[in-house]
Amino acid sequence: DAKTTQPPSMDCAEGRAANLPCNHSTISGNEYVYWYRQIHSQGPQYIIHGLKNNETNEMASLIITEDRKSSTLILPHATLRDTAVYYCIVTSLKWVRDAGGTSYGKLTFGQGTILTVHP
Amino acid sequence: NAGVTQTPKFQVLKTGQSMTLQCAQDMNHEYMSWYRQDPGMGLRLIHYSVGAGITDQGEVPNGYNVSRSTTEDFPLRLLSAAPSQTSVYFCASSSGLAGVYEQYFGPGTRLTVT
């Protein structure tokens, strides 16, 4: 799986857009970009994912550069409840195991970005 | 749906004791995983399963066993607890349908080994 680099922390004012960057310069053609977040003491929560096109859902937007070497997660109107650790993960859905069988992509969580939303 | 449930929420063990962390999901998901999270660190994959009867090792499998006899349940067994296994344990499941790898996580089990 490709390695990702995220800033360790970011701040954002409530009501403003939060833009969280992620670098994944070694991403392969079959690897997706996933974003998860973890609010304090809770299990991680899926946010959004994409391959090469920009994606939007009810939680966020994902902008992937044309060369796919970086992406940005956008929370359009951040609230205090968006304070969390945000993880950018790059993985393929499937890979061929050494034994010749087929297995499925794993999610490898790095350190993430601590986003703090201020009143 | 209850989603992914984990029991117990908290547990204290003495070194050398064994125990089983329970994980169940009611979404008929094929894929289930166990992660551990140490203070200030990201999640690390312990074991995972792609279906009933099929399990495989993740990044940090030593000291843990798993089995998957049903689609719903994926227990994690600590064979002989060590202080290094003090951590928060998360179970996750996903349907793994083509183009979607959205994992649903349980609330976690906070384990302390003394």
PDB file of N, CA, C and O in Angstrom, chain A residues 12-18 75-80 82 117-119:
ATOM      1  N   CYS A  12      -9.381  25.084  12.727  1.00  0.00           N
ATOM      2  CA  CYS A  12     -10.383  25.645  11.840  1.00  0.00           C
ATOM      3  C   CYS A  12     -11.431  26.352  12.697  1.00  0.00           C
ATOM      4  O   CYS A  12     -11.766  25.877  13.792  1.00  0.00           O
ATOM      5  N   ALA A  13     -11.949  27.471  12.183  1.00  0.00           N
ATOM      6  CA  ALA A  13     -13.014  28.179  12.893  1.00  0.00           C
ATOM      7  C   ALA A  13     -14.354  27.547  12.541  1.00  0.00           C
ATOM      8  O   ALA A  13     -14.592  27.123  11.393  1.00  0.00           O
ATOM      9  N   GLU A  14     -15.216  27.489  13.535  1.00  0.00           N
ATOM     10  CA  GLU A  14     -16.548  26.927  13.328  1.00  0.00           C
ATOM     11  C   GLU A  14     -17.269  27.678  12.212  1.00  0.00           C
ATOM     12  O   GLU A  14     -17.232  28.907  12.154  1.00  0.00           O
ATOM     13  N   GLY A  15     -17.903  26.921  11.320  1.00  0.00           N
ATOM     14  CA  GLY A  15     -18.634  27.513  10.205  1.00  0.00           C
ATOM     15  C   GLY A  15     -17.808  27.708   8.950  1.00  0.00           C
ATOM     16  O   GLY A  15     -18.363  27.910   7.872  1.00  0.00           O
ATOM     17  N   ARG A  16     -16.496  27.639   9.106  1.00  0.00           N
ATOM     18  CA  ARG A  16     -15.628  27.778   7.940  1.00  0.00           C
ATOM     19  C   ARG A  16     -15.324  26.399   7.350  1.00  0.00           C
ATOM     20  O   ARG A  16     -15.566  25.365   7.966  1.00  0.00           O
ATOM     21  N   ALA A  17     -14.794  26.418   6.128  1.00  0.00           N
ATOM     22  CA  ALA A  17     -14.410  25.153   5.500  1.00  0.00           C
ATOM     23  C   ALA A  17     -13.085  24.667   6.083  1.00  0.00           C
ATOM     24  O   ALA A  17     -12.163  25.450   6.278  1.00  0.00           O
ATOM     25  N   ALA A  18     -13.020  23.377   6.327  1.00  0.00           N
ATOM     26  CA  ALA A  18     -11.767  22.752   6.768  1.00  0.00           C
ATOM     27  C   ALA A  18     -11.205  21.963   5.593  1.00  0.00           C
ATOM     28  O   ALA A  18     -11.903  21.128   5.015  1.00  0.00           O
ATOM     29  N   LEU A  75     -14.309  19.668   4.548  1.00  0.00           N
ATOM     30  CA  LEU A  75     -15.532  19.729   5.345  1.00  0.00           C
ATOM     31  C   LEU A  75     -16.084  21.123   5.124  1.00  0.00           C
ATOM     32  O   LEU A  75     -15.508  22.096   5.611  1.00  0.00           O
ATOM     33  N   PRO A  76     -17.171  21.280   4.405  1.00  0.00           N
ATOM     34  CA  PRO A  76     -17.568  22.612   3.923  1.00  0.00           C
ATOM     35  C   PRO A  76     -17.939  23.607   5.016  1.00  0.00           C
ATOM     36  O   PRO A  76     -17.662  24.795   4.882  1.00  0.00           O
ATOM     37  N   HIS A  77     -18.567  23.152   6.078  1.00  0.00           N
ATOM     38  CA  HIS A  77     -18.961  24.051   7.171  1.00  0.00           C
ATOM     39  C   HIS A  77     -18.656  23.333   8.489  1.00  0.00           C
ATOM     40  O   HIS A  77     -19.510  22.656   9.049  1.00  0.00           O
ATOM     41  N   ALA A  78     -17.431  23.469   8.932  1.00  0.00           N
ATOM     42  CA  ALA A  78     -16.994  22.701  10.103  1.00  0.00           C
ATOM     43  C   ALA A  78     -17.779  23.101  11.358  1.00  0.00           C
ATOM     44  O   ALA A  78     -18.080  24.280  11.575  1.00  0.00           O
ATOM     45  N   THR A  79     -18.096  22.104  12.168  1.00  0.00           N
ATOM     46  CA  THR A  79     -18.735  22.331  13.462  1.00  0.00           C
ATOM     47  C   THR A  79     -17.830  21.786  14.562  1.00  0.00           C
ATOM     48  O   THR A  79     -16.864  21.066  14.291  1.00  0.00           O
ATOM     49  N   LEU A  80     -18.167  22.124  15.795  1.00  0.00           N
ATOM     50  CA  LEU A  80     -17.358  21.649  16.923  1.00  0.00           C
ATOM     51  C   LEU A  80     -17.306  20.125  16.956  1.00  0.00           C
ATOM     52  O   LEU A  80     -16.313  19.524  17.386  1.00  0.00           O
ATOM     53  N   ASP A  82     -16.936  18.202  14.573  1.00  0.00           N
ATOM     54  CA  ASP A  82     -15.980  17.692  13.588  1.00  0.00           C
ATOM     55  C   ASP A  82     -14.566  17.606  14.159  1.00  0.00           C
ATOM     56  O   ASP A  82     -13.653  17.133  13.468  1.00  0.00           O
ATOM     57  N   VAL A 117     -11.663  22.220  15.793  1.00  0.00           N
ATOM     58  CA  VAL A 117     -12.573  23.276  15.347  1.00  0.00           C
ATOM     59  C   VAL A 117     -12.869  24.186  16.528  1.00  0.00           C
ATOM     60  O   VAL A 117     -13.340  23.724  17.573  1.00  0.00           O
ATOM     61  N   HIS A 118     -12.589  25.472  16.360  1.00  0.00           N
ATOM     62  CA  HIS A 118     -12.767  26.456  17.437  1.00  0.00           C
ATOM     63  C   HIS A 118     -14.061  27.228  17.258  1.00  0.00           C
ATOM     64  O   HIS A 118     -14.474  27.514  16.138  1.00  0.00           O
ATOM     65  N   PRO A 119     -14.685  27.613  18.402  1.00  0.00           N
ATOM     66  CA  PRO A 119     -15.917  28.428  18.315  1.00  0.00           C
ATOM     67  C   PRO A 119     -15.629  29.774  17.652  1.00  0.00           C
ATOM     68  O   PRO A 119     -14.521  30.293  17.747  1.00  0.00           O
TER      69      PRO A 119
END
